[in-house]
PDB file of C-alpha atoms in Angstrom:
ATOM      1  CA  UNK A   1     -21.105 -28.226 -93.094  1.00  0.00           C
ATOM      2  CA  UNK A   2     -20.367 -24.401 -92.541  1.00  0.00           C
ATOM      3  CA  UNK A   3     -16.558 -23.042 -93.577  1.00  0.00           C
ATOM      4  CA  UNK A   4     -14.722 -20.154 -92.379  1.00  0.00           C
ATOM      5  CA  UNK A   5     -12.167 -18.390 -94.484  1.00  0.00           C
ATOM      6  CA  UNK A   6      -9.999 -15.801 -92.918  1.00  0.00           C
ATOM      7  CA  UNK A   7      -8.111 -13.106 -94.699  1.00  0.00           C
ATOM      8  CA  UNK A   8      -5.709 -12.109 -95.135  1.00  0.00           C
ATOM      9  CA  UNK A   9      -3.334 -15.507 -94.834  1.00  0.00           C
ATOM     10  CA  UNK A  10      -0.151 -13.816 -93.917  1.00  0.00           C
ATOM     11  CA  UNK A  11      -0.024 -10.163 -92.538  1.00  0.00           C
ATOM     12  CA  UNK A  12       3.253  -8.668 -91.905  1.00  0.00           C
ATOM     13  CA  UNK A  13       2.929  -5.831 -89.655  1.00  0.00           C
ATOM     14  CA  UNK A  14       5.487  -3.622 -87.171  1.00  0.00           C
ATOM     15  CA  UNK A  15       5.279  -2.699 -83.320  1.00  0.00           C
ATOM     16  CA  UNK A  16       2.637  -0.306 -82.292  1.00  0.00           C
ATOM     17  CA  UNK A  17       0.386  -1.121 -86.116  1.00  0.00           C
ATOM     18  CA  UNK A  18      -3.415  -1.300 -85.823  1.00  0.00           C
ATOM     19  CA  UNK A  19      -3.887  -4.898 -87.192  1.00  0.00           C
ATOM     20  CA  UNK A  20      -7.423  -6.170 -88.585  1.00  0.00           C
ATOM     21  CA  UNK A  21      -7.954  -9.895 -89.464  1.00  0.00           C
ATOM     22  CA  UNK A  22     -11.264 -11.023 -90.787  1.00  0.00           C
ATOM     23  CA  UNK A  23     -12.932 -13.760 -90.844  1.00  0.00           C
ATOM     24  CA  UNK A  24     -16.579 -15.178 -93.538  1.00  0.00           C
ATOM     25  CA  UNK A  25     -18.744 -17.809 -92.828  1.00  0.00           C
ATOM     26  CA  UNK A  26     -20.935 -19.428 -95.582  1.00  0.00           C
ATOM     27  CA  UNK A  27     -23.830 -18.728 -93.679  1.00  0.00           C
ATOM     28  CA  UNK A  28     -25.026 -17.009 -90.936  1.00  0.00           C
ATOM     29  CA  UNK A  29     -24.026 -18.407 -87.384  1.00  0.00           C
ATOM     30  CA  UNK A  30     -24.995 -15.310 -85.268  1.00  0.00           C
ATOM     31  CA  UNK A  31     -22.234 -14.423 -82.441  1.00  0.00           C
ATOM     32  CA  UNK A  32     -21.019 -18.153 -82.249  1.00  0.00           C
ATOM     33  CA  UNK A  33     -17.638 -17.335 -83.424  1.00  0.00           C
ATOM     34  CA  UNK A  34     -14.302 -17.729 -81.047  1.00  0.00           C
ATOM     35  CA  UNK A  35     -11.042 -15.881 -81.730  1.00  0.00           C
ATOM     36  CA  UNK A  36      -7.788 -17.717 -81.329  1.00  0.00           C
ATOM     37  CA  UNK A  37      -3.604 -17.042 -80.871  1.00  0.00           C
ATOM     38  CA  UNK A  38      -1.088 -19.700 -81.369  1.00  0.00           C
ATOM     39  CA  UNK A  39       2.714 -19.768 -81.132  1.00  0.00           C
ATOM     40  CA  UNK A  40       4.231 -22.467 -82.945  1.00  0.00           C
ATOM     41  CA  UNK A  41       4.744 -25.354 -80.805  1.00  0.00           C
ATOM     42  CA  UNK A  42       2.006 -24.270 -78.513  1.00  0.00           C
ATOM     43  CA  UNK A  43      -1.694 -25.143 -77.472  1.00  0.00           C
ATOM     44  CA  UNK A  44      -3.854 -21.909 -78.648  1.00  0.00           C
ATOM     45  CA  UNK A  45      -4.741 -19.057 -76.695  1.00  0.00           C
ATOM     46  CA  UNK A  46      -8.541 -18.212 -76.273  1.00  0.00           C
ATOM     47  CA  UNK A  47      -8.622 -14.272 -76.773  1.00  0.00           C
ATOM     48  CA  UNK A  48     -12.265 -13.627 -78.035  1.00  0.00           C
ATOM     49  CA  UNK A  49     -15.725 -15.761 -77.404  1.00  0.00           C
ATOM     50  CA  UNK A  50     -19.153 -14.979 -78.626  1.00  0.00           C
ATOM     51  CA  UNK A  51     -17.716 -12.556 -81.397  1.00  0.00           C
ATOM     52  CA  UNK A  52     -16.927 -10.231 -78.659  1.00  0.00           C
ATOM     53  CA  UNK A  53     -16.051 -11.110 -75.836  1.00  0.00           C
ATOM     54  CA  UNK A  54     -12.677 -10.468 -73.892  1.00  0.00           C
ATOM     55  CA  UNK A  55     -11.773 -13.820 -72.139  1.00  0.00           C
ATOM     56  CA  UNK A  56     -10.157 -12.916 -69.082  1.00  0.00           C
ATOM     57  CA  UNK A  57      -6.439 -12.076 -68.930  1.00  0.00           C
ATOM     58  CA  UNK A  58      -5.936 -10.852 -72.635  1.00  0.00           C
ATOM     59  CA  UNK A  59      -5.101  -7.381 -72.992  1.00  0.00           C
ATOM     60  CA  UNK A  60      -8.023  -4.623 -73.981  1.00  0.00           C
ATOM     61  CA  UNK A  61      -6.091  -4.142 -77.485  1.00  0.00           C
ATOM     62  CA  UNK A  62      -7.717  -7.038 -78.499  1.00  0.00           C
ATOM     63  CA  UNK A  63     -11.347  -6.481 -79.543  1.00  0.00           C
ATOM     64  CA  UNK A  64     -13.582  -8.214 -81.428  1.00  0.00           C
ATOM     65  CA  UNK A  65     -16.419  -7.573 -83.619  1.00  0.00           C
ATOM     66  CA  UNK A  66     -19.497  -8.805 -86.139  1.00  0.00           C
ATOM     67  CA  UNK A  67     -22.403 -10.936 -86.325  1.00  0.00           C
ATOM     68  CA  UNK A  68     -24.236 -13.375 -88.839  1.00  0.00           C
ATOM     69  CA  UNK A  69     -21.152 -14.225 -91.492  1.00  0.00           C
ATOM     70  CA  UNK A  70     -18.496 -11.530 -90.964  1.00  0.00           C
ATOM     71  CA  UNK A  71     -16.326 -10.891 -88.581  1.00  0.00           C
ATOM     72  CA  UNK A  72     -13.126  -8.953 -87.439  1.00  0.00           C
ATOM     73  CA  UNK A  73     -10.318  -9.633 -84.473  1.00  0.00           C
ATOM     74  CA  UNK A  74      -8.582  -6.065 -84.434  1.00  0.00           C
ATOM     75  CA  UNK A  75      -5.332  -5.175 -82.587  1.00  0.00           C
ATOM     76  CA  UNK A  76      -5.284  -1.696 -82.040  1.00  0.00           C
ATOM     77  CA  UNK A  77      -1.730  -1.303 -81.187  1.00  0.00           C
ATOM     78  CA  UNK A  78       0.237  -4.416 -82.348  1.00  0.00           C
ATOM     79  CA  UNK A  79       3.005  -5.509 -79.480  1.00  0.00           C
ATOM     80  CA  UNK A  80       6.222  -7.738 -79.728  1.00  0.00           C
ATOM     81  CA  UNK A  81       4.053 -10.434 -77.796  1.00  0.00           C
ATOM     82  CA  UNK A  82       1.334  -9.934 -80.793  1.00  0.00           C
ATOM     83  CA  UNK A  83       3.561 -12.400 -83.372  1.00  0.00           C
ATOM     84  CA  UNK A  84       2.010 -15.576 -84.155  1.00  0.00           C
ATOM     85  CA  UNK A  85      -0.934 -17.408 -85.501  1.00  0.00           C
ATOM     86  CA  UNK A  86      -4.679 -16.119 -85.434  1.00  0.00           C
ATOM     87  CA  UNK A  87      -7.751 -18.248 -86.088  1.00  0.00           C
ATOM     88  CA  UNK A  88     -11.742 -17.919 -86.087  1.00  0.00           C
ATOM     89  CA  UNK A  89     -14.296 -20.874 -84.993  1.00  0.00           C
ATOM     90  CA  UNK A  90     -17.313 -21.272 -85.156  1.00  0.00           C
ATOM     91  CA  UNK A  91     -19.234 -23.130 -82.872  1.00  0.00           C
ATOM     92  CA  UNK A  92     -23.012 -22.755 -84.447  1.00  0.00           C
ATOM     93  CA  UNK A  93     -25.360 -26.329 -84.365  1.00  0.00           C
ATOM     94  CA  UNK A  94     -23.833 -29.346 -84.242  1.00  0.00           C
ATOM     95  CA  UNK A  95     -20.677 -29.550 -86.380  1.00  0.00           C
ATOM     96  CA  UNK A  96     -18.169 -26.448 -85.730  1.00  0.00           C
ATOM     97  CA  UNK A  97     -14.666 -25.595 -87.488  1.00  0.00           C
ATOM     98  CA  UNK A  98     -11.570 -23.377 -87.285  1.00  0.00           C
ATOM     99  CA  UNK A  99     -10.529 -20.935 -90.149  1.00  0.00           C
ATOM    100  CA  UNK A 100      -7.546 -21.415 -92.229  1.00  0.00           C
ATOM    101  CA  UNK A 101      -5.775 -18.913 -90.375  1.00  0.00           C
ATOM    102  CA  UNK A 102      -3.990 -15.906 -90.390  1.00  0.00           C
ATOM    103  CA  UNK A 103       0.201 -15.604 -89.509  1.00  0.00           C
ATOM    104  CA  UNK A 104       0.799 -12.177 -88.317  1.00  0.00           C
ATOM    105  CA  UNK A 105       4.732 -11.886 -88.497  1.00  0.00           C
ATOM    106  CA  UNK A 106       7.723  -8.878 -88.396  1.00  0.00           C
ATOM    107  CA  UNK A 107       7.360  -6.075 -91.524  1.00  0.00           C
TER     108      UNK A 107
ATOM    109  CA  UNK B   1      -8.596 -23.446 -63.169  1.00  0.00           C
ATOM    110  CA  UNK B   2      -8.851 -26.890 -65.363  1.00  0.00           C
ATOM    111  CA  UNK B   3      -6.098 -28.571 -66.663  1.00  0.00           C
ATOM    112  CA  UNK B   4      -5.890 -31.231 -69.345  1.00  0.00           C
ATOM    113  CA  UNK B   5      -2.986 -33.328 -70.269  1.00  0.00           C
ATOM    114  CA  UNK B   6      -2.667 -35.600 -73.532  1.00  0.00           C
ATOM    115  CA  UNK B   7      -1.783 -39.343 -72.906  1.00  0.00           C
ATOM    116  CA  UNK B   8      -1.486 -41.958 -75.644  1.00  0.00           C
ATOM    117  CA  UNK B   9       0.571 -43.429 -78.167  1.00  0.00           C
ATOM    118  CA  UNK B  10       3.125 -41.555 -80.662  1.00  0.00           C
ATOM    119  CA  UNK B  11       3.610 -43.584 -83.299  1.00  0.00           C
ATOM    120  CA  UNK B  12       0.494 -46.227 -84.799  1.00  0.00           C
ATOM    121  CA  UNK B  13       0.327 -48.477 -87.540  1.00  0.00           C
ATOM    122  CA  UNK B  14      -1.934 -47.375 -90.413  1.00  0.00           C
ATOM    123  CA  UNK B  15      -5.181 -49.091 -90.675  1.00  0.00           C
ATOM    124  CA  UNK B  16      -5.458 -49.441 -86.926  1.00  0.00           C
ATOM    125  CA  UNK B  17      -6.738 -47.447 -84.314  1.00  0.00           C
ATOM    126  CA  UNK B  18      -5.426 -44.465 -82.170  1.00  0.00           C
ATOM    127  CA  UNK B  19      -6.689 -44.025 -78.877  1.00  0.00           C
ATOM    128  CA  UNK B  20      -5.588 -41.010 -77.082  1.00  0.00           C
ATOM    129  CA  UNK B  21      -6.698 -39.989 -73.360  1.00  0.00           C
ATOM    130  CA  UNK B  22      -7.321 -36.634 -71.195  1.00  0.00           C
ATOM    131  CA  UNK B  23      -7.040 -36.324 -67.393  1.00  0.00           C
ATOM    132  CA  UNK B  24      -8.682 -33.870 -66.537  1.00  0.00           C
ATOM    133  CA  UNK B  25      -7.635 -31.944 -62.945  1.00  0.00           C
ATOM    134  CA  UNK B  26      -8.589 -28.367 -61.217  1.00  0.00           C
ATOM    135  CA  UNK B  27     -12.227 -29.373 -61.893  1.00  0.00           C
ATOM    136  CA  UNK B  28     -15.049 -32.322 -62.830  1.00  0.00           C
ATOM    137  CA  UNK B  29     -15.404 -33.372 -65.838  1.00  0.00           C
ATOM    138  CA  UNK B  30     -19.333 -33.948 -64.965  1.00  0.00           C
ATOM    139  CA  UNK B  31     -20.216 -30.128 -64.897  1.00  0.00           C
ATOM    140  CA  UNK B  32     -22.724 -30.120 -67.286  1.00  0.00           C
ATOM    141  CA  UNK B  33     -22.617 -26.875 -69.488  1.00  0.00           C
ATOM    142  CA  UNK B  34     -18.742 -27.783 -70.068  1.00  0.00           C
ATOM    143  CA  UNK B  35     -18.045 -29.303 -73.919  1.00  0.00           C
ATOM    144  CA  UNK B  36     -14.879 -31.697 -74.265  1.00  0.00           C
ATOM    145  CA  UNK B  37     -13.216 -32.386 -77.090  1.00  0.00           C
ATOM    146  CA  UNK B  38     -10.471 -32.872 -79.534  1.00  0.00           C
ATOM    147  CA  UNK B  39      -8.610 -31.156 -82.436  1.00  0.00           C
ATOM    148  CA  UNK B  40      -5.668 -31.877 -84.576  1.00  0.00           C
ATOM    149  CA  UNK B  41      -3.073 -30.166 -86.212  1.00  0.00           C
ATOM    150  CA  UNK B  42      -0.891 -31.874 -88.953  1.00  0.00           C
ATOM    151  CA  UNK B  43       2.368 -30.537 -88.971  1.00  0.00           C
ATOM    152  CA  UNK B  44       2.826 -26.983 -90.424  1.00  0.00           C
ATOM    153  CA  UNK B  45      -0.562 -26.533 -90.849  1.00  0.00           C
ATOM    154  CA  UNK B  46      -4.125 -25.192 -89.401  1.00  0.00           C
ATOM    155  CA  UNK B  47      -6.399 -26.679 -86.491  1.00  0.00           C
ATOM    156  CA  UNK B  48      -8.941 -29.144 -87.258  1.00  0.00           C
ATOM    157  CA  UNK B  49     -12.029 -29.379 -84.847  1.00  0.00           C
ATOM    158  CA  UNK B  50     -12.398 -33.269 -84.834  1.00  0.00           C
ATOM    159  CA  UNK B  51     -15.345 -33.245 -82.067  1.00  0.00           C
ATOM    160  CA  UNK B  52     -16.707 -32.562 -78.671  1.00  0.00           C
ATOM    161  CA  UNK B  53     -18.968 -34.330 -75.968  1.00  0.00           C
ATOM    162  CA  UNK B  54     -21.340 -32.760 -73.262  1.00  0.00           C
ATOM    163  CA  UNK B  55     -21.052 -34.694 -69.990  1.00  0.00           C
ATOM    164  CA  UNK B  56     -25.061 -34.901 -70.950  1.00  0.00           C
ATOM    165  CA  UNK B  57     -24.824 -37.098 -73.561  1.00  0.00           C
ATOM    166  CA  UNK B  58     -24.656 -34.292 -76.695  1.00  0.00           C
ATOM    167  CA  UNK B  59     -21.598 -35.306 -79.059  1.00  0.00           C
ATOM    168  CA  UNK B  60     -20.826 -33.823 -81.767  1.00  0.00           C
ATOM    169  CA  UNK B  61     -18.226 -34.292 -84.865  1.00  0.00           C
ATOM    170  CA  UNK B  62     -16.578 -33.295 -87.769  1.00  0.00           C
ATOM    171  CA  UNK B  63     -18.470 -35.150 -90.938  1.00  0.00           C
ATOM    172  CA  UNK B  64     -15.622 -36.210 -92.353  1.00  0.00           C
ATOM    173  CA  UNK B  65     -14.442 -38.105 -89.629  1.00  0.00           C
ATOM    174  CA  UNK B  66     -17.805 -38.797 -87.906  1.00  0.00           C
ATOM    175  CA  UNK B  67     -17.360 -42.390 -89.261  1.00  0.00           C
ATOM    176  CA  UNK B  68     -14.077 -42.727 -87.738  1.00  0.00           C
ATOM    177  CA  UNK B  69     -14.039 -41.073 -84.835  1.00  0.00           C
ATOM    178  CA  UNK B  70     -15.662 -41.465 -81.026  1.00  0.00           C
ATOM    179  CA  UNK B  71     -15.177 -39.147 -77.861  1.00  0.00           C
ATOM    180  CA  UNK B  72     -16.214 -40.643 -74.495  1.00  0.00           C
ATOM    181  CA  UNK B  73     -16.610 -39.719 -70.851  1.00  0.00           C
ATOM    182  CA  UNK B  74     -15.348 -41.489 -67.773  1.00  0.00           C
ATOM    183  CA  UNK B  75     -16.427 -40.015 -64.752  1.00  0.00           C
ATOM    184  CA  UNK B  76     -14.627 -42.375 -62.538  1.00  0.00           C
ATOM    185  CA  UNK B  77     -11.192 -41.231 -63.741  1.00  0.00           C
ATOM    186  CA  UNK B  78     -12.211 -37.648 -64.320  1.00  0.00           C
ATOM    187  CA  UNK B  79     -11.613 -37.779 -67.970  1.00  0.00           C
ATOM    188  CA  UNK B  80     -12.398 -37.657 -71.450  1.00  0.00           C
ATOM    189  CA  UNK B  81     -11.185 -39.740 -74.408  1.00  0.00           C
ATOM    190  CA  UNK B  82     -10.564 -40.035 -78.858  1.00  0.00           C
ATOM    191  CA  UNK B  83     -11.471 -43.022 -80.414  1.00  0.00           C
ATOM    192  CA  UNK B  84     -10.069 -42.528 -84.300  1.00  0.00           C
ATOM    193  CA  UNK B  85     -10.354 -45.891 -86.538  1.00  0.00           C
ATOM    194  CA  UNK B  86      -8.946 -46.787 -89.556  1.00  0.00           C
ATOM    195  CA  UNK B  87      -5.628 -44.470 -90.086  1.00  0.00           C
ATOM    196  CA  UNK B  88      -4.144 -43.502 -93.074  1.00  0.00           C
ATOM    197  CA  UNK B  89      -1.118 -41.024 -92.947  1.00  0.00           C
ATOM    198  CA  UNK B  90      -3.124 -38.280 -93.308  1.00  0.00           C
ATOM    199  CA  UNK B  91      -4.008 -38.243 -89.796  1.00  0.00           C
ATOM    200  CA  UNK B  92      -0.747 -37.878 -88.493  1.00  0.00           C
ATOM    201  CA  UNK B  93      -0.493 -34.828 -86.390  1.00  0.00           C
ATOM    202  CA  UNK B  94      -0.322 -33.110 -83.167  1.00  0.00           C
ATOM    203  CA  UNK B  95      -3.474 -34.010 -81.478  1.00  0.00           C
ATOM    204  CA  UNK B  96      -4.896 -31.757 -78.757  1.00  0.00           C
ATOM    205  CA  UNK B  97      -7.523 -31.711 -76.523  1.00  0.00           C
ATOM    206  CA  UNK B  98      -9.226 -28.533 -74.928  1.00  0.00           C
ATOM    207  CA  UNK B  99     -12.811 -27.564 -72.922  1.00  0.00           C
ATOM    208  CA  UNK B 100     -14.672 -24.790 -72.923  1.00  0.00           C
ATOM    209  CA  UNK B 101     -18.267 -23.432 -72.368  1.00  0.00           C
ATOM    210  CA  UNK B 102     -20.780 -23.510 -75.225  1.00  0.00           C
ATOM    211  CA  UNK B 103     -18.201 -24.489 -78.002  1.00  0.00           C
ATOM    212  CA  UNK B 104     -15.107 -22.315 -77.432  1.00  0.00           C
ATOM    213  CA  UNK B 105     -12.475 -23.710 -76.110  1.00  0.00           C
ATOM    214  CA  UNK B 106     -10.470 -22.172 -73.270  1.00  0.00           C
ATOM    215  CA  UNK B 107      -8.836 -24.947 -71.705  1.00  0.00           C
ATOM    216  CA  UNK B 108      -5.456 -26.867 -73.921  1.00  0.00           C
ATOM    217  CA  UNK B 109      -3.759 -29.682 -73.485  1.00  0.00           C
ATOM    218  CA  UNK B 110      -0.425 -29.188 -74.743  1.00  0.00           C
ATOM    219  CA  UNK B 111      -0.633 -31.234 -77.399  1.00  0.00           C
ATOM    220  CA  UNK B 112       0.626 -34.550 -78.547  1.00  0.00           C
ATOM    221  CA  UNK B 113       2.193 -35.442 -81.592  1.00  0.00           C
ATOM    222  CA  UNK B 114       0.955 -38.790 -83.014  1.00  0.00           C
ATOM    223  CA  UNK B 115       2.694 -40.414 -86.308  1.00  0.00           C
ATOM    224  CA  UNK B 116       1.226 -42.984 -88.601  1.00  0.00           C
ATOM    225  CA  UNK B 117       3.505 -44.947 -89.636  1.00  0.00           C
ATOM    226  CA  UNK B 118       2.950 -47.790 -92.807  1.00  0.00           C
TER     227      UNK B 118
END
């Protein structure tokens, strides 16, 4: 099974900061990776699919990059609505998995 | 725009079987390119993929749950279902139904809390 590891687990940040979250796969998943944002008590929201494609309606300050085993989610200028927990998910092969999550919190 | 809504019991007993249904509106569950699946989240913890199914018949499950889980599609009711057997306290979680192209999930239900009691 392919394991997904996110870093950091917690990310203290301020409004206006450039934020980068990393997701590493235990083996190559090509570009079969998505990123989600989750707020407490809510369902996750898709931000990025196919590693770098921005979901319709998602602000352009969000971007994704990477391929193979290493991927990043970048928020170019953190906004108040961006605080929450971010998850990566691979969908390569026949067994998919989420990373453990990165909580972006107010510094 | 697809909309998904979970339904099922909020409390089930240990060793019993959980059955949840996800009703789909705004589109047909027969769309061949979509995957229909389930994700759960234990209280205070991260997301766990349970499994997904494609209308063309392909079904994929989390290996650690494979012996206990089944997902099925009912095209006549435009809904899909989750069955999880031999429940334990570790299965207590919010269960989400979700769907999207390939394996990413663009559409989510609001989630339903399932508590397993002894």
